[in-house]
């Protein structure tokens, strides 16, 4: 018996990186996976990989910052599967700029995806989960949602918001007794296209990469699979007594 | 293929019908060979028998975590029997359910001998053994009361707070040593175990006391030992290979408030 057998999962930003790895692992553990992303090509590739491995999934193009798109995506999920059990709010963008160089438009853009996207996902995902008796929501925050990083204040602000939005919504669900658990994951430096772009924005090269590697006491970057395994755990019934919690997967960065 | 296939685990406090036994059984069902230690030898034997009856491998011994000599003995048993050590679940603990003002110095010290010295001795003894075979995972069972204060059990809370930061310090020390050993803590909320039942009795028992513990968790009910065992399994397995120095709360939302 697989760990999330027959559950229906929606993973945002699943066209690459942590999202793709999470979608693949959930499918491998028996879930039917709705892959969403702005990037249709990446999303299609994720679905192709799920199917090649014998799993079930389909793609919907999705801008998480738009409420109407959430409503239409969730309507399609309901129409196709009649339920939603797992929502992974993974889609995120990483603005690498000091606050002095960040424009208000950039700040709002950062928050529209990383914060509005999670808010909309929880609000509307929860409604569909309640219809089928509960579920598990996993929000991908960051260690930058726990401690400050000089290189990306807007990103830190957005990820800090995800951390406490998670806890507050977890409390709301507990009060409602709706059997929905909500938790956050806090990745450290994970080798993903998003981090690669961030490193490039900082000038790239070995020195920049080494600065990210050495952030972790373990001495190396993590991989997307490390996060995907955390997602599977929190999404599964194994974590049925975990809500409002933060799972840090960071090679020890925030332990110091 | 089990999730901890071929690994060798020591579980302390593995003889009680609480987290220790359930964790031992789960690790064994996922392929680990388990050395079950407990000060209650008959209980440890019973756990090992249940593992063997289910088709797994286990040995048991009487083990007092507060004794450094006892640690030398259990590590030797693991290495002599199974040739390696990969997982240590520092689970053994005691729970003095008393306000600090009513706690004697003897009780305070006893609380720390088991909950703090036991974890210190355990990590110190296990790490060299794990280093022999290239690494491992240590899971220390702290508590929600190791993160927030607990008026009904101040000595317990302080002992669990020590476990939380000893975990992070040891995780960093292992990272510095590049010894491929990860160290993490689990923070259970109110979990229905013999230890909690005894604590509830010490506080006067009855529906009111039980209601107080149930009400601690926003989810509104007590957790079960299996909830903790599943967390240990995750942190003990290769799935969490990038997790170290972290604290995993399994508490029905207790510390999220």
Short mmCIF file of C-alpha atoms in Angstrom, two decimals:
data_model
loop_
_atom_site.label_atom_id
_atom_site.label_comp_id
_atom_site.label_asym_id
_atom_site.label_seq_id
_atom_site.Cartn_x
_atom_site.Cartn_y
_atom_site.Cartn_z
CA UNK A 1 0.00 0.00 0.00
CA UNK A 2 1.50 3.27 -1.12
CA UNK A 3 1.66 6.17 1.27
CA UNK A 4 -0.89 8.47 -0.41
CA UNK A 5 -2.79 5.82 -2.34
CA UNK A 6 -5.81 7.12 -4.27
CA UNK A 7 -5.53 10.63 -2.92
CA UNK A 8 -5.92 13.57 -5.27
CA UNK A 9 -3.09 16.11 -5.05
CA UNK A 10 -2.68 19.52 -6.61
CA UNK A 11 0.87 20.86 -6.85
CA UNK A 12 1.46 24.43 -8.00
CA UNK A 13 4.66 25.42 -9.74
CA UNK A 14 5.04 21.76 -10.64
CA UNK A 15 6.67 22.45 -13.98
CA UNK A 16 10.14 22.49 -12.43
CA UNK A 17 12.28 22.11 -9.33
CA UNK A 18 10.65 21.35 -5.99
CA UNK A 19 7.18 21.25 -7.53
CA UNK A 20 8.09 18.70 -10.18
CA UNK A 21 9.93 16.51 -7.67
CA UNK A 22 6.96 16.68 -5.27
CA UNK A 23 4.48 15.83 -8.02
CA UNK A 24 6.58 12.84 -9.07
CA UNK A 25 7.00 11.53 -5.52
CA UNK A 26 3.29 11.93 -4.73
CA UNK A 27 2.40 10.08 -7.93
CA UNK A 28 4.93 7.36 -7.13
CA UNK A 29 3.20 6.93 -3.75
CA UNK A 30 -0.18 6.45 -5.38
CA UNK A 31 -1.71 9.91 -5.68
CA UNK A 32 -3.44 11.26 -8.78
CA UNK A 33 -1.63 14.52 -9.37
CA UNK A 34 -2.88 17.77 -10.84
CA UNK A 35 0.20 19.58 -12.08
CA UNK A 36 -0.19 23.34 -12.39
CA UNK A 37 2.28 25.98 -13.57
CA UNK A 38 2.52 29.16 -15.61
CA UNK A 39 4.99 27.29 -17.79
CA UNK A 40 2.94 24.90 -19.95
CA UNK A 41 5.98 23.19 -21.43
CA UNK A 42 7.48 22.38 -18.01
CA UNK A 43 4.10 21.22 -16.73
CA UNK A 44 3.60 18.90 -19.69
CA UNK A 45 7.06 17.45 -19.12
CA UNK A 46 6.22 16.73 -15.46
CA UNK A 47 3.02 14.94 -16.49
CA UNK A 48 4.97 12.97 -19.10
CA UNK A 49 7.45 11.88 -16.40
CA UNK A 50 4.61 10.88 -14.06
CA UNK A 51 2.96 8.82 -16.77
CA UNK A 52 6.23 7.25 -17.89
CA UNK A 53 6.68 6.02 -14.32
CA UNK A 54 3.19 4.47 -14.38
CA UNK A 55 1.43 7.23 -12.45
CA UNK A 56 -1.59 9.41 -13.12
CA UNK A 57 -1.58 13.14 -13.63
CA UNK A 58 -2.69 15.99 -15.82
CA UNK A 59 -1.66 19.59 -16.41
CA UNK A 60 -3.53 22.86 -16.03
CA UNK A 61 -1.98 26.22 -16.85
CA UNK A 62 -2.26 28.34 -13.73
CA UNK A 63 -1.20 31.75 -12.47
CA UNK A 64 -1.48 31.39 -8.67
CA UNK A 65 -1.78 35.15 -8.21
CA UNK A 66 -5.17 35.21 -9.96
CA UNK A 67 -8.28 34.29 -7.98
CA UNK A 68 -10.33 33.50 -11.10
CA UNK A 69 -7.68 31.00 -12.18
CA UNK A 70 -7.78 29.25 -8.81
CA UNK A 71 -11.55 28.93 -9.12
CA UNK A 72 -11.32 27.49 -12.59
CA UNK A 73 -8.46 25.11 -11.70
CA UNK A 74 -10.34 23.79 -8.67
CA UNK A 75 -13.55 23.42 -10.69
CA UNK A 76 -11.63 21.25 -13.14
CA UNK A 77 -10.19 19.15 -10.29
CA UNK A 78 -13.67 18.66 -8.85
CA UNK A 79 -15.12 17.80 -12.21
CA UNK A 80 -12.41 15.27 -12.98
CA UNK A 81 -11.90 13.63 -9.58
CA UNK A 82 -14.70 14.91 -7.33
CA UNK A 83 -12.29 15.56 -4.49
CA UNK A 84 -9.08 17.20 -3.35
CA UNK A 85 -6.98 15.67 -0.57
CA UNK A 86 -3.58 17.28 -0.88
CA UNK A 87 -2.61 20.80 -1.91
CA UNK A 88 1.04 21.76 -2.23
CA UNK A 89 1.39 25.53 -2.48
CA UNK A 90 4.81 25.40 -4.05
CA UNK A 91 4.81 28.08 -6.76
CA UNK A 92 7.10 30.91 -5.78
CA UNK A 93 9.42 33.54 -7.17
CA UNK A 94 12.72 34.70 -5.71
CA UNK A 95 13.55 38.37 -6.10
CA UNK A 96 17.24 38.82 -5.34
CA UNK A 97 17.63 42.51 -4.54
CA UNK A 98 18.45 44.62 -1.50
CA UNK A 99 15.52 46.62 -0.18
CA UNK A 100 17.07 49.88 -1.39
CA UNK A 101 16.94 48.60 -4.95
CA UNK A 102 13.47 47.00 -4.71
CA UNK A 103 10.67 48.98 -6.32
CA UNK A 104 7.17 48.94 -4.91
CA UNK A 105 6.01 47.16 -8.07
CA UNK A 106 8.60 44.43 -7.54
CA UNK A 107 7.65 44.10 -3.89
CA UNK A 108 4.00 43.69 -4.82
CA UNK A 109 4.82 41.25 -7.60
CA UNK A 110 6.86 39.14 -5.14
CA UNK A 111 3.93 39.09 -2.72
CA UNK A 112 1.27 38.53 -5.37
CA UNK A 113 2.79 35.13 -6.15
CA UNK A 114 4.34 34.01 -2.86
CA UNK A 115 1.66 35.33 -0.50
CA UNK A 116 -1.55 35.99 -2.46
CA UNK A 117 -1.00 32.68 -4.23
CA UNK A 118 -0.87 30.77 -0.94
CA UNK A 119 -3.81 32.72 0.50
CA UNK A 120 -5.97 31.94 -2.52
CA UNK A 121 -4.86 28.33 -2.57
CA UNK A 122 -5.70 27.76 1.08
CA UNK A 123 -9.00 29.64 0.89
CA UNK A 124 -10.38 27.91 -2.16
CA UNK A 125 -8.55 24.58 -1.77
CA UNK A 126 -9.95 24.25 1.74
CA UNK A 127 -13.51 24.63 0.47
CA UNK A 128 -13.09 21.72 -1.95
CA UNK A 129 -11.32 19.59 0.67
CA UNK A 130 -14.17 20.13 3.13
CA UNK A 131 -16.59 18.64 0.63
CA UNK A 132 -14.65 15.39 0.66
CA UNK A 133 -14.01 15.22 4.39
CA UNK A 134 -10.59 16.76 4.97
CA UNK A 135 -7.09 16.94 3.64
CA UNK A 136 -3.57 18.20 4.01
CA UNK A 137 -2.13 21.48 2.77
CA UNK A 138 1.63 21.91 2.54
CA UNK A 139 2.94 25.41 2.00
CA UNK A 140 6.49 25.81 0.78
CA UNK A 141 7.97 28.65 2.79
CA UNK A 142 11.76 28.95 3.18
CA UNK A 143 14.44 29.35 5.80
CA UNK A 144 14.19 32.94 4.59
CA UNK A 145 10.81 32.84 6.31
CA UNK A 146 12.58 32.08 9.61
CA UNK A 147 15.71 34.24 9.53
CA UNK A 148 16.68 37.35 7.58
CA UNK A 149 18.72 37.32 4.37
CA UNK A 150 20.27 40.62 3.27
CA UNK A 151 20.16 39.65 -0.39
CA UNK A 152 16.39 39.31 -0.61
CA UNK A 153 14.24 41.23 1.89
CA UNK A 154 11.08 41.11 -0.21
CA UNK A 155 11.41 37.34 -0.57
CA UNK A 156 12.01 36.99 3.19
CA UNK A 157 8.96 39.10 3.93
CA UNK A 158 6.82 36.95 1.66
CA UNK A 159 8.08 33.68 3.12
CA UNK A 160 7.63 34.93 6.69
CA UNK A 161 4.04 35.68 5.75
CA UNK A 162 3.61 32.11 4.50
CA UNK A 163 4.91 30.75 7.81
CA UNK A 164 2.33 32.51 9.93
CA UNK A 165 -0.48 32.30 7.41
CA UNK A 166 0.09 28.55 7.69
CA UNK A 167 -0.17 28.52 11.47
CA UNK A 168 -3.20 30.80 11.59
CA UNK A 169 -5.09 28.79 8.98
CA UNK A 170 -4.11 25.58 10.78
CA UNK A 171 -5.71 26.99 13.93
CA UNK A 172 -8.81 27.99 11.96
CA UNK A 173 -9.14 24.49 10.53
CA UNK A 174 -8.62 22.94 13.96
CA UNK A 175 -11.41 25.13 15.35
CA UNK A 176 -13.67 24.17 12.48
CA UNK A 177 -12.84 20.49 13.07
CA UNK A 178 -12.77 20.10 9.30
CA UNK A 179 -9.92 17.54 9.33
CA UNK A 180 -7.67 19.72 7.25
CA UNK A 181 -4.07 19.98 8.41
CA UNK A 182 -1.84 22.82 7.25
CA UNK A 183 1.92 22.86 7.61
CA UNK A 184 4.89 24.67 6.13
CA UNK A 185 8.21 23.39 4.81
CA UNK A 186 11.30 25.56 5.05
CA UNK A 187 13.90 24.59 2.49
CA UNK A 188 17.45 25.86 2.75
CA UNK A 189 19.66 26.10 -0.34
CA UNK A 190 18.21 23.54 -2.72
CA UNK A 191 19.61 23.09 -6.20
CA UNK A 192 16.63 24.11 -8.34
CA UNK A 193 16.15 26.32 -11.39
CA UNK A 194 14.90 29.06 -9.02
CA UNK A 195 18.11 29.00 -6.99
CA UNK A 196 20.20 28.84 -10.16
CA UNK A 197 18.46 31.97 -11.42
CA UNK A 198 19.04 33.64 -8.06
CA UNK A 199 22.74 32.75 -8.16
CA UNK A 200 22.97 34.10 -11.71
CA UNK A 201 21.31 37.35 -10.55
CA UNK A 202 24.06 37.65 -7.95
CA UNK A 203 26.73 37.39 -10.62
CA UNK A 204 26.95 33.60 -10.82
CA UNK A 205 30.19 31.62 -10.85
CA UNK A 206 31.87 29.34 -8.35
CA UNK A 207 32.18 31.98 -5.66
CA UNK A 208 28.45 32.69 -5.52
CA UNK A 209 27.66 28.99 -5.61
CA UNK A 210 30.14 28.30 -2.82
CA UNK A 211 28.49 31.01 -0.72
CA UNK A 212 25.18 29.12 -0.97
CA UNK A 213 26.80 25.73 -0.35
CA UNK A 214 28.63 26.94 2.73
CA UNK A 215 25.43 28.37 4.26
CA UNK A 216 24.61 24.81 5.24
CA UNK A 217 26.68 23.30 8.05
CA UNK A 218 26.33 20.00 6.15
CA UNK A 219 28.47 21.72 3.48
CA UNK A 220 26.46 21.15 0.32
CA UNK A 221 23.20 22.15 -1.38
CA UNK A 222 20.13 20.01 -0.98
CA UNK A 223 18.18 18.50 -3.84
CA UNK A 224 14.54 18.80 -4.80
CA UNK A 225 13.91 15.21 -3.70
CA UNK A 226 14.69 16.19 -0.10
CA UNK A 227 11.73 18.57 -0.15
CA UNK A 228 9.52 16.15 -2.06
CA UNK A 229 10.04 13.55 0.68
CA UNK A 230 8.99 16.09 3.30
CA UNK A 231 5.88 16.86 1.25
CA UNK A 232 4.95 13.17 1.03
CA UNK A 233 5.34 12.77 4.79
CA UNK A 234 3.20 15.81 5.67
CA UNK A 235 0.63 14.96 3.00
CA UNK A 236 0.20 11.38 4.20
CA UNK A 237 -1.82 9.99 7.09
CA UNK A 238 1.50 9.38 8.86
CA UNK A 239 1.39 13.05 9.81
CA UNK A 240 -2.24 13.04 10.98
CA UNK A 241 -1.37 14.73 14.32
CA UNK A 242 0.80 17.43 12.72
CA UNK A 243 -0.73 20.81 12.03
CA UNK A 244 0.59 24.36 12.19
CA UNK A 245 4.10 22.94 12.23
CA UNK A 246 7.17 23.99 10.33
CA UNK A 247 9.40 21.34 8.83
CA UNK A 248 12.88 22.69 8.24
CA UNK A 249 14.92 20.91 5.54
CA UNK A 250 18.05 23.00 5.36
CA UNK A 251 21.21 21.03 6.11
CA UNK A 252 21.37 22.66 9.55
CA UNK A 253 21.43 26.36 8.55
CA UNK A 254 18.85 27.57 11.05
CA UNK A 255 20.09 25.32 13.87
CA UNK A 256 22.98 27.71 14.37
CA UNK B 1 12.14 -2.60 0.26
CA UNK B 2 11.52 -1.06 3.66
CA UNK B 3 12.22 2.57 4.34
CA UNK B 4 15.07 1.75 6.74
CA UNK B 5 16.00 -1.59 5.18
CA UNK B 6 19.13 -3.19 6.61
CA UNK B 7 19.73 -0.45 9.15
CA UNK B 8 20.41 -1.17 12.81
CA UNK B 9 18.54 0.89 15.37
CA UNK B 10 18.70 1.36 19.14
CA UNK B 11 15.45 2.47 20.75
CA UNK B 12 15.62 3.46 24.42
CA UNK B 13 12.55 3.17 26.56
CA UNK B 14 11.47 0.57 24.01
CA UNK B 15 9.81 -1.63 26.61
CA UNK B 16 6.89 0.56 27.48
CA UNK B 17 3.62 0.23 25.64
CA UNK B 18 4.08 3.82 24.43
CA UNK B 19 6.20 5.55 21.83
CA UNK B 20 9.23 3.31 22.38
CA UNK B 21 7.47 0.04 21.61
CA UNK B 22 5.43 1.39 18.71
CA UNK B 23 8.53 3.00 17.20
CA UNK B 24 10.54 -0.21 17.60
CA UNK B 25 7.80 -2.16 15.84
CA UNK B 26 7.49 0.37 13.02
CA UNK B 27 11.25 0.57 12.40
CA UNK B 28 11.39 -3.22 12.34
CA UNK B 29 8.45 -3.45 9.94
CA UNK B 30 10.36 -1.09 7.61
CA UNK B 31 13.39 -3.36 7.62
CA UNK B 32 15.52 -2.27 10.56
CA UNK B 33 17.08 -4.60 13.11
CA UNK B 34 16.23 -3.21 16.50
CA UNK B 35 18.08 -3.24 19.80
CA UNK B 36 15.39 -2.55 22.38
CA UNK B 37 16.59 -1.08 25.65
CA UNK B 38 14.51 -0.35 28.71
CA UNK B 39 14.97 -0.23 32.45
CA UNK B 40 11.97 -2.56 32.46
CA UNK B 41 13.65 -5.67 31.08
CA UNK B 42 10.46 -7.70 30.74
CA UNK B 43 8.90 -4.91 28.71
CA UNK B 44 11.92 -4.73 26.41
CA UNK B 45 11.76 -8.52 25.93
CA UNK B 46 8.07 -8.27 25.11
CA UNK B 47 8.77 -5.65 22.42
CA UNK B 48 11.55 -7.78 20.90
CA UNK B 49 9.26 -10.82 20.92
CA UNK B 50 6.55 -8.90 19.12
CA UNK B 51 9.07 -7.83 16.47
CA UNK B 52 10.30 -11.37 15.98
CA UNK B 53 6.73 -12.70 15.87
CA UNK B 54 6.03 -10.22 13.07
CA UNK B 55 9.01 -11.55 11.12
CA UNK B 56 11.57 -8.92 12.13
CA UNK B 57 14.87 -9.02 13.97
CA UNK B 58 15.40 -7.65 17.47
CA UNK B 59 17.28 -8.14 20.71
CA UNK B 60 16.42 -6.72 24.11
CA UNK B 61 18.29 -5.79 27.23
CA UNK B 62 17.85 -4.02 30.53
CA UNK B 63 19.24 -0.55 29.99
CA UNK B 64 19.33 2.47 32.27
CA UNK B 65 19.93 5.53 30.08
CA UNK B 66 21.21 7.49 33.10
CA UNK B 67 24.18 5.12 33.42
CA UNK B 68 27.17 5.73 31.17
CA UNK B 69 28.26 2.09 31.65
CA UNK B 70 24.84 0.98 30.49
CA UNK B 71 25.42 2.85 27.25
CA UNK B 72 28.73 1.09 26.62
CA UNK B 73 26.85 -2.18 27.05
CA UNK B 74 23.98 -1.46 24.65
CA UNK B 75 26.31 -0.12 21.93
CA UNK B 76 28.45 -3.25 22.28
CA UNK B 77 25.35 -5.42 21.98
CA UNK B 78 24.33 -3.65 18.78
CA UNK B 79 27.78 -3.97 17.23
CA UNK B 80 28.33 -7.57 18.38
CA UNK B 81 24.89 -8.70 17.24
CA UNK B 82 24.39 -6.77 14.02
CA UNK B 83 27.80 -5.33 13.18
CA UNK B 84 26.78 -1.69 12.90
CA UNK B 85 24.68 1.13 14.26
CA UNK B 86 22.70 3.49 12.02
CA UNK B 87 19.82 4.85 14.09
CA UNK B 88 19.49 5.96 17.70
CA UNK B 89 16.08 6.91 19.03
CA UNK B 90 16.65 8.60 22.39
CA UNK B 91 13.12 8.01 23.57
CA UNK B 92 13.43 6.97 27.24
CA UNK B 93 12.16 9.65 29.58
CA UNK B 94 10.33 10.36 32.77
CA UNK B 95 7.66 12.96 33.44
CA UNK B 96 7.46 14.61 36.84
CA UNK B 97 4.08 16.29 36.80
CA UNK B 98 4.66 18.89 39.52
CA UNK B 99 4.99 22.65 39.63
CA UNK B 100 8.57 23.77 40.24
CA UNK B 101 7.68 25.17 43.67
CA UNK B 102 6.74 21.66 44.79
CA UNK B 103 9.69 19.93 43.12
CA UNK B 104 12.49 18.78 45.42
CA UNK B 105 16.13 19.05 44.44
CA UNK B 106 16.30 15.27 44.32
CA UNK B 107 13.36 15.13 41.93
CA UNK B 108 14.78 17.91 39.77
CA UNK B 109 18.09 16.08 39.48
CA UNK B 110 16.42 12.74 38.79
CA UNK B 111 14.36 14.35 36.02
CA UNK B 112 17.52 15.65 34.38
CA UNK B 113 19.51 12.44 34.90
CA UNK B 114 17.06 10.50 32.80
CA UNK B 115 15.91 13.10 30.28
CA UNK B 116 19.12 15.08 29.79
CA UNK B 117 22.09 12.95 30.90
CA UNK B 118 20.47 10.01 29.12
CA UNK B 119 20.42 11.86 25.79
CA UNK B 120 23.95 13.21 26.30
CA UNK B 121 25.38 9.79 27.14
CA UNK B 122 23.46 8.23 24.28
CA UNK B 123 24.73 10.59 21.60
CA UNK B 124 28.28 10.48 22.94
CA UNK B 125 28.31 6.70 22.93
CA UNK B 126 26.51 6.18 19.62
CA UNK B 127 28.37 8.65 17.43
CA UNK B 128 31.73 6.81 17.42
CA UNK B 129 29.88 3.58 16.64
CA UNK B 130 27.98 5.22 13.76
CA UNK B 131 31.19 6.76 12.44
CA UNK B 132 32.64 3.26 12.01
CA UNK B 133 30.15 2.57 9.21
CA UNK B 134 29.90 5.98 7.61
CA UNK B 135 27.13 7.83 9.39
CA UNK B 136 23.66 7.61 10.86
CA UNK B 137 20.65 9.41 12.26
CA UNK B 138 19.90 10.32 15.85
CA UNK B 139 16.37 11.25 16.86
CA UNK B 140 15.90 12.80 20.29
CA UNK B 141 12.42 12.84 21.72
CA UNK B 142 11.97 16.25 23.29
CA UNK B 143 8.46 17.67 23.84
CA UNK B 144 6.19 20.60 23.05
CA UNK B 145 7.13 21.47 26.62
CA UNK B 146 10.72 21.86 25.38
CA UNK B 147 9.61 24.81 23.27
CA UNK B 148 7.02 26.53 25.47
CA UNK B 149 6.66 26.61 29.24
CA UNK B 150 4.46 24.21 31.23
CA UNK B 151 3.28 25.34 34.67
CA UNK B 152 2.24 21.82 35.68
CA UNK B 153 5.68 20.33 35.03
CA UNK B 154 8.51 22.86 35.14
CA UNK B 155 11.36 20.42 35.68
CA UNK B 156 10.14 18.30 32.78
CA UNK B 157 9.83 21.37 30.56
CA UNK B 158 13.35 22.47 31.42
CA UNK B 159 14.78 19.01 30.75
CA UNK B 160 13.10 18.92 27.35
CA UNK B 161 14.35 22.41 26.53
CA UNK B 162 17.85 21.10 27.17
CA UNK B 163 17.24 18.24 24.75
CA UNK B 164 16.13 20.69 22.07
CA UNK B 165 19.34 22.71 22.10
CA UNK B 166 21.65 19.80 22.81
CA UNK B 167 20.21 18.36 19.59
CA UNK B 168 20.99 21.46 17.55
CA UNK B 169 24.50 21.77 19.02
CA UNK B 170 25.29 18.13 18.34
CA UNK B 171 23.89 18.45 14.82
CA UNK B 172 26.30 21.31 14.17
CA UNK B 173 29.18 19.41 15.77
CA UNK B 174 28.48 16.41 13.52
CA UNK B 175 28.25 18.70 10.49
CA UNK B 176 31.66 20.14 11.40
CA UNK B 177 33.06 16.65 11.75
CA UNK B 178 31.52 15.85 8.34
CA UNK B 179 30.68 12.46 9.79
CA UNK B 180 27.38 12.07 7.94
CA UNK B 181 25.40 11.84 11.17
CA UNK B 182 22.19 13.87 11.39
CA UNK B 183 20.67 14.83 14.73
CA UNK B 184 17.08 16.04 15.08
CA UNK B 185 14.45 16.39 17.77
CA UNK B 186 10.77 15.52 17.85
CA UNK B 187 8.38 17.55 19.97
CA UNK B 188 5.30 15.53 20.82
CA UNK B 189 2.23 17.26 22.17
CA UNK B 190 -0.16 15.32 24.39
CA UNK B 191 0.18 11.74 23.21
CA UNK B 192 -1.76 8.93 24.86
CA UNK B 193 0.98 6.77 26.38
CA UNK B 194 1.54 5.10 29.75
CA UNK B 195 3.79 8.06 30.66
CA UNK B 196 1.02 10.59 30.03
CA UNK B 197 -1.52 8.41 31.83
CA UNK B 198 0.73 8.30 34.86
CA UNK B 199 1.24 12.07 34.68
CA UNK B 200 -2.52 12.60 34.52
CA UNK B 201 -2.94 10.38 37.59
CA UNK B 202 -0.27 12.39 39.42
CA UNK B 203 -2.26 15.53 38.70
CA UNK B 204 -5.38 14.01 40.26
CA UNK B 205 -6.72 12.07 37.28
CA UNK B 206 -10.30 12.09 36.10
CA UNK B 207 -12.09 13.70 33.18
CA UNK B 208 -11.06 17.22 34.10
CA UNK B 209 -7.33 16.50 33.97
CA UNK B 210 -7.72 14.50 30.78
CA UNK B 211 -9.78 17.32 29.29
CA UNK B 212 -6.96 19.74 30.10
CA UNK B 213 -4.48 17.64 28.09
CA UNK B 214 -6.91 17.09 25.21
CA UNK B 215 -7.62 20.80 25.12
CA UNK B 216 -3.90 21.62 24.80
CA UNK B 217 -4.05 20.50 21.20
CA UNK B 218 -6.14 22.76 18.97
CA UNK B 219 -7.12 19.59 17.11
CA UNK B 220 -9.02 18.72 20.27
CA UNK B 221 -7.82 15.20 20.94
CA UNK B 222 -4.75 13.34 22.16
CA UNK B 223 -2.28 11.93 19.68
CA UNK B 224 -1.21 8.30 19.56
CA UNK B 225 2.22 6.72 19.81
CA UNK B 226 2.13 5.82 16.11
CA UNK B 227 2.10 9.52 15.22
CA UNK B 228 5.50 9.88 16.88
CA UNK B 229 6.79 6.59 15.48
CA UNK B 230 6.07 7.83 11.95
CA UNK B 231 8.08 10.99 12.66
CA UNK B 232 11.00 8.92 13.94
CA UNK B 233 10.82 6.77 10.81
CA UNK B 234 10.96 9.84 8.55
CA UNK B 235 13.91 11.35 10.43
CA UNK B 236 15.72 8.01 10.65
CA UNK B 237 15.37 7.24 6.94
CA UNK B 238 17.35 8.55 3.98
CA UNK B 239 14.26 10.56 3.01
CA UNK B 240 15.41 13.21 5.47
CA UNK B 241 19.07 13.21 4.44
CA UNK B 242 19.15 17.03 4.27
CA UNK B 243 17.44 17.49 7.66
CA UNK B 244 19.67 18.13 10.65
CA UNK B 245 19.36 20.28 13.77
CA UNK B 246 15.65 20.55 13.07
CA UNK B 247 12.71 20.25 15.43
CA UNK B 248 9.64 18.36 14.30
CA UNK B 249 6.50 19.20 16.27
CA UNK B 250 3.87 16.45 16.29
CA UNK B 251 1.39 18.04 18.56
CA UNK B 252 -2.03 18.61 17.05
CA UNK B 253 -1.15 22.31 16.71
CA UNK B 254 -0.12 22.87 20.36
CA UNK B 255 2.86 25.18 19.75
CA UNK B 256 1.45 26.88 16.65
CA UNK B 257 -0.87 29.01 18.78
#
